[in-house]
PDB file of C-alpha atoms in Angstrom:
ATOM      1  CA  UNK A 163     106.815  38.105  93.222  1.00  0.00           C
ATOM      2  CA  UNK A 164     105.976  37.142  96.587  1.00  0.00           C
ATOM      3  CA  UNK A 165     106.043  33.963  98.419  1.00  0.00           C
ATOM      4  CA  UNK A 166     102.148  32.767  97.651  1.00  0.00           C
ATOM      5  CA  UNK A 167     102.446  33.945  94.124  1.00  0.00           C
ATOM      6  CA  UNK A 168     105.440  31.782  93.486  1.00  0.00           C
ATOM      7  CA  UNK A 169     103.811  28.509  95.374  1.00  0.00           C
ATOM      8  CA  UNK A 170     100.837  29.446  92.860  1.00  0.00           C
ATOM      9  CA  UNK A 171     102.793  29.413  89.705  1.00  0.00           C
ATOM     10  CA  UNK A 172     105.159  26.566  90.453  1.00  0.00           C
ATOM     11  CA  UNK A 173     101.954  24.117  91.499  1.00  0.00           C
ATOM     12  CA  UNK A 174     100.588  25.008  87.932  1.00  0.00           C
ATOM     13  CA  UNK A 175     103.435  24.164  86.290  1.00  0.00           C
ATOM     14  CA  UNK A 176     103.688  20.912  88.402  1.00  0.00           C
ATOM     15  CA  UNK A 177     100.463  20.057  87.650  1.00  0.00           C
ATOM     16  CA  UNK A 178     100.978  20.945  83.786  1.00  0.00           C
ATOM     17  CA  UNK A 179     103.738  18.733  83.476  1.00  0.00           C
ATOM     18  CA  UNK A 180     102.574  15.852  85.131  1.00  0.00           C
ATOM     19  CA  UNK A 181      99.496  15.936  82.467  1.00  0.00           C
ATOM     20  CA  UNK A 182     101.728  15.613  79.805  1.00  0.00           C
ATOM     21  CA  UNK A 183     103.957  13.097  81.410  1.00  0.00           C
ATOM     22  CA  UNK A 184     101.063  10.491  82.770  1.00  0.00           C
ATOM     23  CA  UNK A 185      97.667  12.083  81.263  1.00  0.00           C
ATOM     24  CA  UNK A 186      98.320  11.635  77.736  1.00  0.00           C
ATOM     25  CA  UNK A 187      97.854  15.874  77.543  1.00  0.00           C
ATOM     26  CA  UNK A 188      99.148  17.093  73.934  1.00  0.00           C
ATOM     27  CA  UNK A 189      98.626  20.100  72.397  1.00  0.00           C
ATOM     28  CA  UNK A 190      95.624  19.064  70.629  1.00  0.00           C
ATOM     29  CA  UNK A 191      93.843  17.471  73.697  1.00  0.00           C
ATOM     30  CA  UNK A 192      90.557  19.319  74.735  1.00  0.00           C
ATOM     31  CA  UNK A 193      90.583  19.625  78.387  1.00  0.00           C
ATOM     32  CA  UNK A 194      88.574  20.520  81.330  1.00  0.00           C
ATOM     33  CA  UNK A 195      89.687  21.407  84.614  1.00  0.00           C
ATOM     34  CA  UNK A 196      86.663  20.838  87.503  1.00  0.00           C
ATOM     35  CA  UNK A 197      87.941  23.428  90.588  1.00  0.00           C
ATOM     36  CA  UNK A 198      89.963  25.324  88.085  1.00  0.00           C
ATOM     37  CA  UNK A 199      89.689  28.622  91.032  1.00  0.00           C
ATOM     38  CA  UNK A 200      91.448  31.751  89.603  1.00  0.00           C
ATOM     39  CA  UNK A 201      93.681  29.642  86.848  1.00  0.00           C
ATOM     40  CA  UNK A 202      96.508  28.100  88.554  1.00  0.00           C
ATOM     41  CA  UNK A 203      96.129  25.574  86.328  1.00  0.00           C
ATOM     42  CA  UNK A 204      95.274  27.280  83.293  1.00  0.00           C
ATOM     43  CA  UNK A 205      98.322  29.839  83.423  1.00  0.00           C
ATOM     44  CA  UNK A 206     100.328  27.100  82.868  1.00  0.00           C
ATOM     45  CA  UNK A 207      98.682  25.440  79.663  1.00  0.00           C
ATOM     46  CA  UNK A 208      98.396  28.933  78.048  1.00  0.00           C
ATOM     47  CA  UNK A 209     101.162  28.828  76.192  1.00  0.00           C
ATOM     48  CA  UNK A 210     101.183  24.859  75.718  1.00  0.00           C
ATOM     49  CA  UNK A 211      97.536  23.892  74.230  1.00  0.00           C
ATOM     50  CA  UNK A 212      95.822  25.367  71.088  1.00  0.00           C
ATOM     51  CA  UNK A 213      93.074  27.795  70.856  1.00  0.00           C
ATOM     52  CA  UNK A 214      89.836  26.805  72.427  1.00  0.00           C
ATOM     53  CA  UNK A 215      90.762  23.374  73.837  1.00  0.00           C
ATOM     54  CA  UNK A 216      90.302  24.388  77.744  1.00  0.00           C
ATOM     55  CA  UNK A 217      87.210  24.770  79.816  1.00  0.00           C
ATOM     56  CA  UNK A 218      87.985  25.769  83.517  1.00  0.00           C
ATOM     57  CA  UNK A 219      84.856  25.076  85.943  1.00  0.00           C
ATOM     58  CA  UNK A 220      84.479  25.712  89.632  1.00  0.00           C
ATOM     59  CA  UNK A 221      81.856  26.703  92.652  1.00  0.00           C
ATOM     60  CA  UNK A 222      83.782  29.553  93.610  1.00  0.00           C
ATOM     61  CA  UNK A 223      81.703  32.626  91.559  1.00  0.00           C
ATOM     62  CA  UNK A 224      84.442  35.255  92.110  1.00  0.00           C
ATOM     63  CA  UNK A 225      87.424  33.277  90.998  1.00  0.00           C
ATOM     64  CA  UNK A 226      85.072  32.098  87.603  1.00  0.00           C
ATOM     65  CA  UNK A 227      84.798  35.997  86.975  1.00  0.00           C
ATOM     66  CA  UNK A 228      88.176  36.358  87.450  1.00  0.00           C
ATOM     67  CA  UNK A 229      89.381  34.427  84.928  1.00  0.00           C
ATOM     68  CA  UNK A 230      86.629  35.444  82.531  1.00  0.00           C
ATOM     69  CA  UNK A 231      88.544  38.916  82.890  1.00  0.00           C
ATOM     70  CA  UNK A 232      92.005  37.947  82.205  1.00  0.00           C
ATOM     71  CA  UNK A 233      93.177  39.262  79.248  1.00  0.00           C
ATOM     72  CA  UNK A 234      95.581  35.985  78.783  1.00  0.00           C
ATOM     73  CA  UNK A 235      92.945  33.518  79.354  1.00  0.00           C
ATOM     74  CA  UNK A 236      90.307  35.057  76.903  1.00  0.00           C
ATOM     75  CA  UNK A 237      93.550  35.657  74.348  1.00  0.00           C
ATOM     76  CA  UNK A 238      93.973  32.093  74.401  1.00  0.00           C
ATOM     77  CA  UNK A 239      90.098  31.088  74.305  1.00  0.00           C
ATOM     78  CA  UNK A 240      90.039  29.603  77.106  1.00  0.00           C
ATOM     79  CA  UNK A 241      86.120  29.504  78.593  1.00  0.00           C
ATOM     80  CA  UNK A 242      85.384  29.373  82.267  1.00  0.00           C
ATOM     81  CA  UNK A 243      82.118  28.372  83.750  1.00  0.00           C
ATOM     82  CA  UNK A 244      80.514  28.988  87.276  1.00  0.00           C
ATOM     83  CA  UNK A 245      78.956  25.642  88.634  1.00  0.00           C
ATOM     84  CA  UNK A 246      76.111  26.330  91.032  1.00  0.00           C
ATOM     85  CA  UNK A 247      76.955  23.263  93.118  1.00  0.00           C
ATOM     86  CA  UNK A 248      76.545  22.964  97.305  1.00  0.00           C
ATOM     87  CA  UNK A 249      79.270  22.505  99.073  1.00  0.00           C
ATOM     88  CA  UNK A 250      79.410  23.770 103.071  1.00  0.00           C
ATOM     89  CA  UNK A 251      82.884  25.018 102.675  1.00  0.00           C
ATOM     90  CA  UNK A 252      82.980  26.931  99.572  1.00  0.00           C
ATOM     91  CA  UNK A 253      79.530  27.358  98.320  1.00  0.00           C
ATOM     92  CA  UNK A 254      76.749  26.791 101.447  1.00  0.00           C
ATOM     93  CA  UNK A 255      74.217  28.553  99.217  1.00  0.00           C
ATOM     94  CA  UNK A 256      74.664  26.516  96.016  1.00  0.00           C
ATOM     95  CA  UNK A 257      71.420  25.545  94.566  1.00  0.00           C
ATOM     96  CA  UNK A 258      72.953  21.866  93.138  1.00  0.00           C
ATOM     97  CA  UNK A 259      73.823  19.145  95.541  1.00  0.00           C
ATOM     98  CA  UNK A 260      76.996  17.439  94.084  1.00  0.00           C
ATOM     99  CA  UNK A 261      75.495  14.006  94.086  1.00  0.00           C
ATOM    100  CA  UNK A 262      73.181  14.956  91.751  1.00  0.00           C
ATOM    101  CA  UNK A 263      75.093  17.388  89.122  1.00  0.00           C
ATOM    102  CA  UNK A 264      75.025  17.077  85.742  1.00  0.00           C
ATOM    103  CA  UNK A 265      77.844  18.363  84.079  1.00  0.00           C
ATOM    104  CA  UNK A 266      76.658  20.965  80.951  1.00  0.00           C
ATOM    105  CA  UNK A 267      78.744  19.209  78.623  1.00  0.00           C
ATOM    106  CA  UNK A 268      77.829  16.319  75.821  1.00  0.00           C
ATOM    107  CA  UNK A 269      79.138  12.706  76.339  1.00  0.00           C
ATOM    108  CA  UNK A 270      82.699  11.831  74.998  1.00  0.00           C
ATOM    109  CA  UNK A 271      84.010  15.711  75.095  1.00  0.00           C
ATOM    110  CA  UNK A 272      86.577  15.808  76.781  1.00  0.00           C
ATOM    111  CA  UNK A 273      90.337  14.295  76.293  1.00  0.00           C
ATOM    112  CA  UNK A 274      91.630  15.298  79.319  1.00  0.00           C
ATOM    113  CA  UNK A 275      89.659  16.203  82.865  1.00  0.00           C
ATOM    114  CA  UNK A 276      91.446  16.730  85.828  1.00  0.00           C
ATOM    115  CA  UNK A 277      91.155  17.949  89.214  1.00  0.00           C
ATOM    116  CA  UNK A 278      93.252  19.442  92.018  1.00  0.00           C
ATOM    117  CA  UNK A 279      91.781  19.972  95.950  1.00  0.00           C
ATOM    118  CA  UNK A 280      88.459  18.943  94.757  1.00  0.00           C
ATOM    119  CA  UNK A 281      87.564  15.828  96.070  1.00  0.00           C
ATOM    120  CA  UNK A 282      89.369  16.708  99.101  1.00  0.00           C
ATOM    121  CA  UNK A 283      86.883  18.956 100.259  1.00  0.00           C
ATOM    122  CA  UNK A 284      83.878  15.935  98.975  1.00  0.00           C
ATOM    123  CA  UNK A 285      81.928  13.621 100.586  1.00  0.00           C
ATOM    124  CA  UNK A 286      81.701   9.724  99.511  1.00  0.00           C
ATOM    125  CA  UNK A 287      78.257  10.512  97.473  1.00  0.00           C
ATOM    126  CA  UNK A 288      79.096  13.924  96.002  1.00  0.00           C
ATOM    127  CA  UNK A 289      83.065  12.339  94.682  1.00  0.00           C
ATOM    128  CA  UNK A 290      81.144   9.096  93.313  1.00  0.00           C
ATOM    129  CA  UNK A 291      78.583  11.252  91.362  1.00  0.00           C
ATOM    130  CA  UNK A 292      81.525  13.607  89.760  1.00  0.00           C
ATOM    131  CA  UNK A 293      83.317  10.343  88.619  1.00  0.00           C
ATOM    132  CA  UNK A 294      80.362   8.826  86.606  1.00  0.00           C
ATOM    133  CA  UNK A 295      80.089  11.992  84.832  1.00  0.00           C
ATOM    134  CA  UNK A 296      83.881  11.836  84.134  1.00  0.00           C
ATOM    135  CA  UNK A 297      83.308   8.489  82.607  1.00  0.00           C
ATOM    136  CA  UNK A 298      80.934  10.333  80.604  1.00  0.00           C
ATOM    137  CA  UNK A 299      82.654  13.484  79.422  1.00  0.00           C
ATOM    138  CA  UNK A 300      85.718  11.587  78.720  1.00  0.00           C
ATOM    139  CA  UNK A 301      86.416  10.591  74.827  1.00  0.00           C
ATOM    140  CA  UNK A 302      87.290   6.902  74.236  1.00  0.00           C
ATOM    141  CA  UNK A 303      91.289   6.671  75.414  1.00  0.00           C
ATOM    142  CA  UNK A 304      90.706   9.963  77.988  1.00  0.00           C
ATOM    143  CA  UNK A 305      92.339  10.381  80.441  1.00  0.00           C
ATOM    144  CA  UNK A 306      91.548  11.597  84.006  1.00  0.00           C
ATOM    145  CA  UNK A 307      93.844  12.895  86.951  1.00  0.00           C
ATOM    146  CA  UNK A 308      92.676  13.726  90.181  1.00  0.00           C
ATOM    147  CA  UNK A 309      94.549  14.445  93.455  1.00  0.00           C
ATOM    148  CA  UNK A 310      93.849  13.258  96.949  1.00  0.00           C
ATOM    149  CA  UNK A 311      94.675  12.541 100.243  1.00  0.00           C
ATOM    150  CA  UNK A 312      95.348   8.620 100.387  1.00  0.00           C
ATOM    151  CA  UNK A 313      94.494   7.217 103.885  1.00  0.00           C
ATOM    152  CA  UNK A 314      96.588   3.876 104.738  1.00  0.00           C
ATOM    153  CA  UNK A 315      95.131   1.926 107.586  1.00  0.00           C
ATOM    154  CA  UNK A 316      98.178   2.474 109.485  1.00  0.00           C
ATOM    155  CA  UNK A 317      97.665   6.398 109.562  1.00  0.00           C
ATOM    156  CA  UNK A 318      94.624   6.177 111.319  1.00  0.00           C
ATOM    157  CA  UNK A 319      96.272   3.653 114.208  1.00  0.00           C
ATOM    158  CA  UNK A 320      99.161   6.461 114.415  1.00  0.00           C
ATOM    159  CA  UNK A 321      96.702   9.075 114.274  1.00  0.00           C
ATOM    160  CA  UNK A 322      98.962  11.481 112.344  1.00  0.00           C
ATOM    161  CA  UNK A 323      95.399  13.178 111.151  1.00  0.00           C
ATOM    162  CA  UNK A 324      92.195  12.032 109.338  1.00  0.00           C
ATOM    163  CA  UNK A 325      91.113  10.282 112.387  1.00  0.00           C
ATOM    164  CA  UNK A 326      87.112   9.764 111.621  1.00  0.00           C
ATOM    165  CA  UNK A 327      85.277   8.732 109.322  1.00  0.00           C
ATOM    166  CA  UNK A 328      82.482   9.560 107.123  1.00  0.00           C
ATOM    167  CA  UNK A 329      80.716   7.239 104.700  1.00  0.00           C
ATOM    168  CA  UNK A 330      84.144   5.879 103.286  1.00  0.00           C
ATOM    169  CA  UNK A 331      86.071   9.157 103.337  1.00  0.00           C
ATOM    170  CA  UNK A 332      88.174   9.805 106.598  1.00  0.00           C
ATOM    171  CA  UNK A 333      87.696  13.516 107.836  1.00  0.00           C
ATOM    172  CA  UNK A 334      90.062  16.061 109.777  1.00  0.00           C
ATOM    173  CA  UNK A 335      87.221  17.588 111.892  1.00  0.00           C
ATOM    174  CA  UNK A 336      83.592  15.537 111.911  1.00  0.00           C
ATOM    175  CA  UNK A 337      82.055  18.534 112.624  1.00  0.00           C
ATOM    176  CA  UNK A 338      83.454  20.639 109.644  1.00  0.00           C
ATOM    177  CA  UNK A 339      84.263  17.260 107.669  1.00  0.00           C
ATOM    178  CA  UNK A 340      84.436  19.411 104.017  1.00  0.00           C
ATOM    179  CA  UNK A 341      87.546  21.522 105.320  1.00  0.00           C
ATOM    180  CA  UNK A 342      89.794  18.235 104.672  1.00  0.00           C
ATOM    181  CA  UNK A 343      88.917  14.592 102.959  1.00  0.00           C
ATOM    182  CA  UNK A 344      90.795  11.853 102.369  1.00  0.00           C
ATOM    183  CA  UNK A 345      90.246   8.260 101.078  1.00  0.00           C
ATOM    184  CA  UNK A 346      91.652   4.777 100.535  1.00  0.00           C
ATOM    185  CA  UNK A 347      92.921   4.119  97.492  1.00  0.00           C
ATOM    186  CA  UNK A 348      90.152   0.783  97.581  1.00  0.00           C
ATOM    187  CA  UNK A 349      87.350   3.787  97.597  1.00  0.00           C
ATOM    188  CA  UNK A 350      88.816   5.305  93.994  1.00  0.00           C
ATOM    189  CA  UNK A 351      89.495   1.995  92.311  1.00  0.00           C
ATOM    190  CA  UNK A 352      85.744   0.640  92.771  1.00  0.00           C
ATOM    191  CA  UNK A 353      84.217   3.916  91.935  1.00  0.00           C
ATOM    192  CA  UNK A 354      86.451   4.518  88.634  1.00  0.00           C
ATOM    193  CA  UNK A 355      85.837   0.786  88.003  1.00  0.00           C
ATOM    194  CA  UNK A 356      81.773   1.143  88.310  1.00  0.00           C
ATOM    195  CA  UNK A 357      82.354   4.668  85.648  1.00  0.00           C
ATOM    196  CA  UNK A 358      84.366   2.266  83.517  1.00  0.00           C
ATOM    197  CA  UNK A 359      87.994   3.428  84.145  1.00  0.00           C
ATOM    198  CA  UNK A 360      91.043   1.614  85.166  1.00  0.00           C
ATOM    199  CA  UNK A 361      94.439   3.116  86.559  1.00  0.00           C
ATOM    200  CA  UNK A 362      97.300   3.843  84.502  1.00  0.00           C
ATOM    201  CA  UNK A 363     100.001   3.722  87.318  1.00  0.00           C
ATOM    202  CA  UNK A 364      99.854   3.373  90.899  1.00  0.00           C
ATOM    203  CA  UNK A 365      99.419   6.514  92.742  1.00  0.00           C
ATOM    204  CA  UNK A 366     102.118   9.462  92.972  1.00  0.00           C
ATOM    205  CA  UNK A 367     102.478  10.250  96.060  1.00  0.00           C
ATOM    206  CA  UNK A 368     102.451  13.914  97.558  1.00  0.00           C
ATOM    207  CA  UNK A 369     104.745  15.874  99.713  1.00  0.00           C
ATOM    208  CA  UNK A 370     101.949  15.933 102.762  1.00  0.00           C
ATOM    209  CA  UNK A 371     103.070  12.445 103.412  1.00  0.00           C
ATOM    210  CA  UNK A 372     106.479  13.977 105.074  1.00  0.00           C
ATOM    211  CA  UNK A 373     108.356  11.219 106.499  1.00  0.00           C
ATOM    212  CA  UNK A 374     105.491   8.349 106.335  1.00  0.00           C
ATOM    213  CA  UNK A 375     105.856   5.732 103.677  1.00  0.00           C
ATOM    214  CA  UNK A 376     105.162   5.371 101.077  1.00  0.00           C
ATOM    215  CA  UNK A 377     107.448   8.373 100.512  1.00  0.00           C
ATOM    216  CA  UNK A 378     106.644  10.890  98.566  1.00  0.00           C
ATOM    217  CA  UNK A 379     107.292  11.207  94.789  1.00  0.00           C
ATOM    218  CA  UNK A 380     106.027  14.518  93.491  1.00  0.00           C
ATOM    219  CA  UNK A 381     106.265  17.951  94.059  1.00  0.00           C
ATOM    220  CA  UNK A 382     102.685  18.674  94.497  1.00  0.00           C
ATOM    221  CA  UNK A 383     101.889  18.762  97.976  1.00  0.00           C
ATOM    222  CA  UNK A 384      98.655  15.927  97.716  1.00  0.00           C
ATOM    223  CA  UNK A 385      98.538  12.584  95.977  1.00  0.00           C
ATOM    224  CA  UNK A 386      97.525  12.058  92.518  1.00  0.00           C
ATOM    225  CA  UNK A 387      95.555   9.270  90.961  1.00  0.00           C
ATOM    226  CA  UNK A 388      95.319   8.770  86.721  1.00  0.00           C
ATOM    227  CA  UNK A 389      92.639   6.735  85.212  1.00  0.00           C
ATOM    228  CA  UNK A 390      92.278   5.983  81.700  1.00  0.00           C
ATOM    229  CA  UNK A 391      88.887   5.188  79.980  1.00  0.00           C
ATOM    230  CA  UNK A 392      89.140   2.508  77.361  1.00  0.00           C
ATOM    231  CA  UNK A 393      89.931   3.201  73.760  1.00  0.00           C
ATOM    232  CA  UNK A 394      86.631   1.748  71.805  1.00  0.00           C
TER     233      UNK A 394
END
């Protein structure tokens, strides 16, 4: 197993466990994973959740059709859908802007949705949009995790990176600004508040930070945020 391979499976398993430990994820939970590529992610749950609880979506068409080939995957029922969303980075020719996608799924589905490098590569409009319709898809009590890059004022005076800004996200490169996102944490506590969610914990912060406090506290390489939609 090579380098890359091994990253890939050990950020699945990161990921896995830290749904269990702050997500509320049991065996039982139905789950969907937006940006679910070639089933980092999914790997990692095969053997923990029960048959059929899993849907995997993401822009990328080849990595859908990946996992709708892998003999694991399909074993465990696990279904994978294609979204035909625009995004300049990974899907220029997508036929949905984000800001106005509707997920394909009912209201109250879902137990568990969570993504990983997706709303790092959105802008303010297209991330807002994707969090009402988690507030939709989740069941009364769901949970939601979501990872990030969390801009602190004092990053941008040191300008260690994410030096401009767009809307209320903070780009890498203005001119390419989906390659690399971040936010303040203010931006994802107002828009989980408007889609009726509140955070569980504070943030967990990721190894990008390096040195800068606050100091990392996960393995996984961005920051994650958990919101919990009320019980009813």
């Amino acid at each position: 197993m090579d380098l890359g391979a091994r990253a890939f499976e050990r950020n699945g398993i990161v990921i896995a466990e830290t749904l269990q430990q702050y997500a509320g994820l049991i065996p039982e939970s139905h789950v969907l994973e937006i940006g679910c590529g070639s089933g980092r992610t999914a790997h990692a749950l095969a053997g923990y959740l029960q048959r059929e609880p899993f849907v995997g979506m993401d822009i990328d068409q080849p990595s859908i059709e990946a996992c709708q080939r892998n003999e694991r995957l399909q074993a465990c029922g696990f279904t994978f859908d294609w979204m035909d969303v625009q995004n300049d980075e990974y899907n220029p020719e997508g036929q949905c802007p984000a800001s106005e996608y509707r997920f394909p799924y009912e209201t109250a589905t879902f137990d568990v949705i969570f993504l990983v490098s997706v709303f790092t590569h959105m802008l303010t409009p297209d991330v807002e949009n994707y969090i009402r319709e988690i507030g939709r898809m989740l069941t009364p009590g769901g949970h939601c995790l979501c990872t990030t890059f969390l801009i602190q004022p004092d990053y941008q005076r040191l300008g260690l990176t994410f030096q401009h800004s767009v809307g209320e996200a903070y780009v890498r490169n203005p001119e390419f600004p989906e390659v690399a996102v971040g936010y303040p944490l203010g931006f994802f506590e107002g828009a989980f508040a408007a889609a009726g969610m509140k955070a569980t914990r504070p943030p967990l912060y990721g190894e990008w930070r390096g040195t800068v406090e606050p100091a990392p506290v996960t393995r996984f390489p961005q920051d994650m945020l958990v919101y919990r939609k009320p019980a009813a």
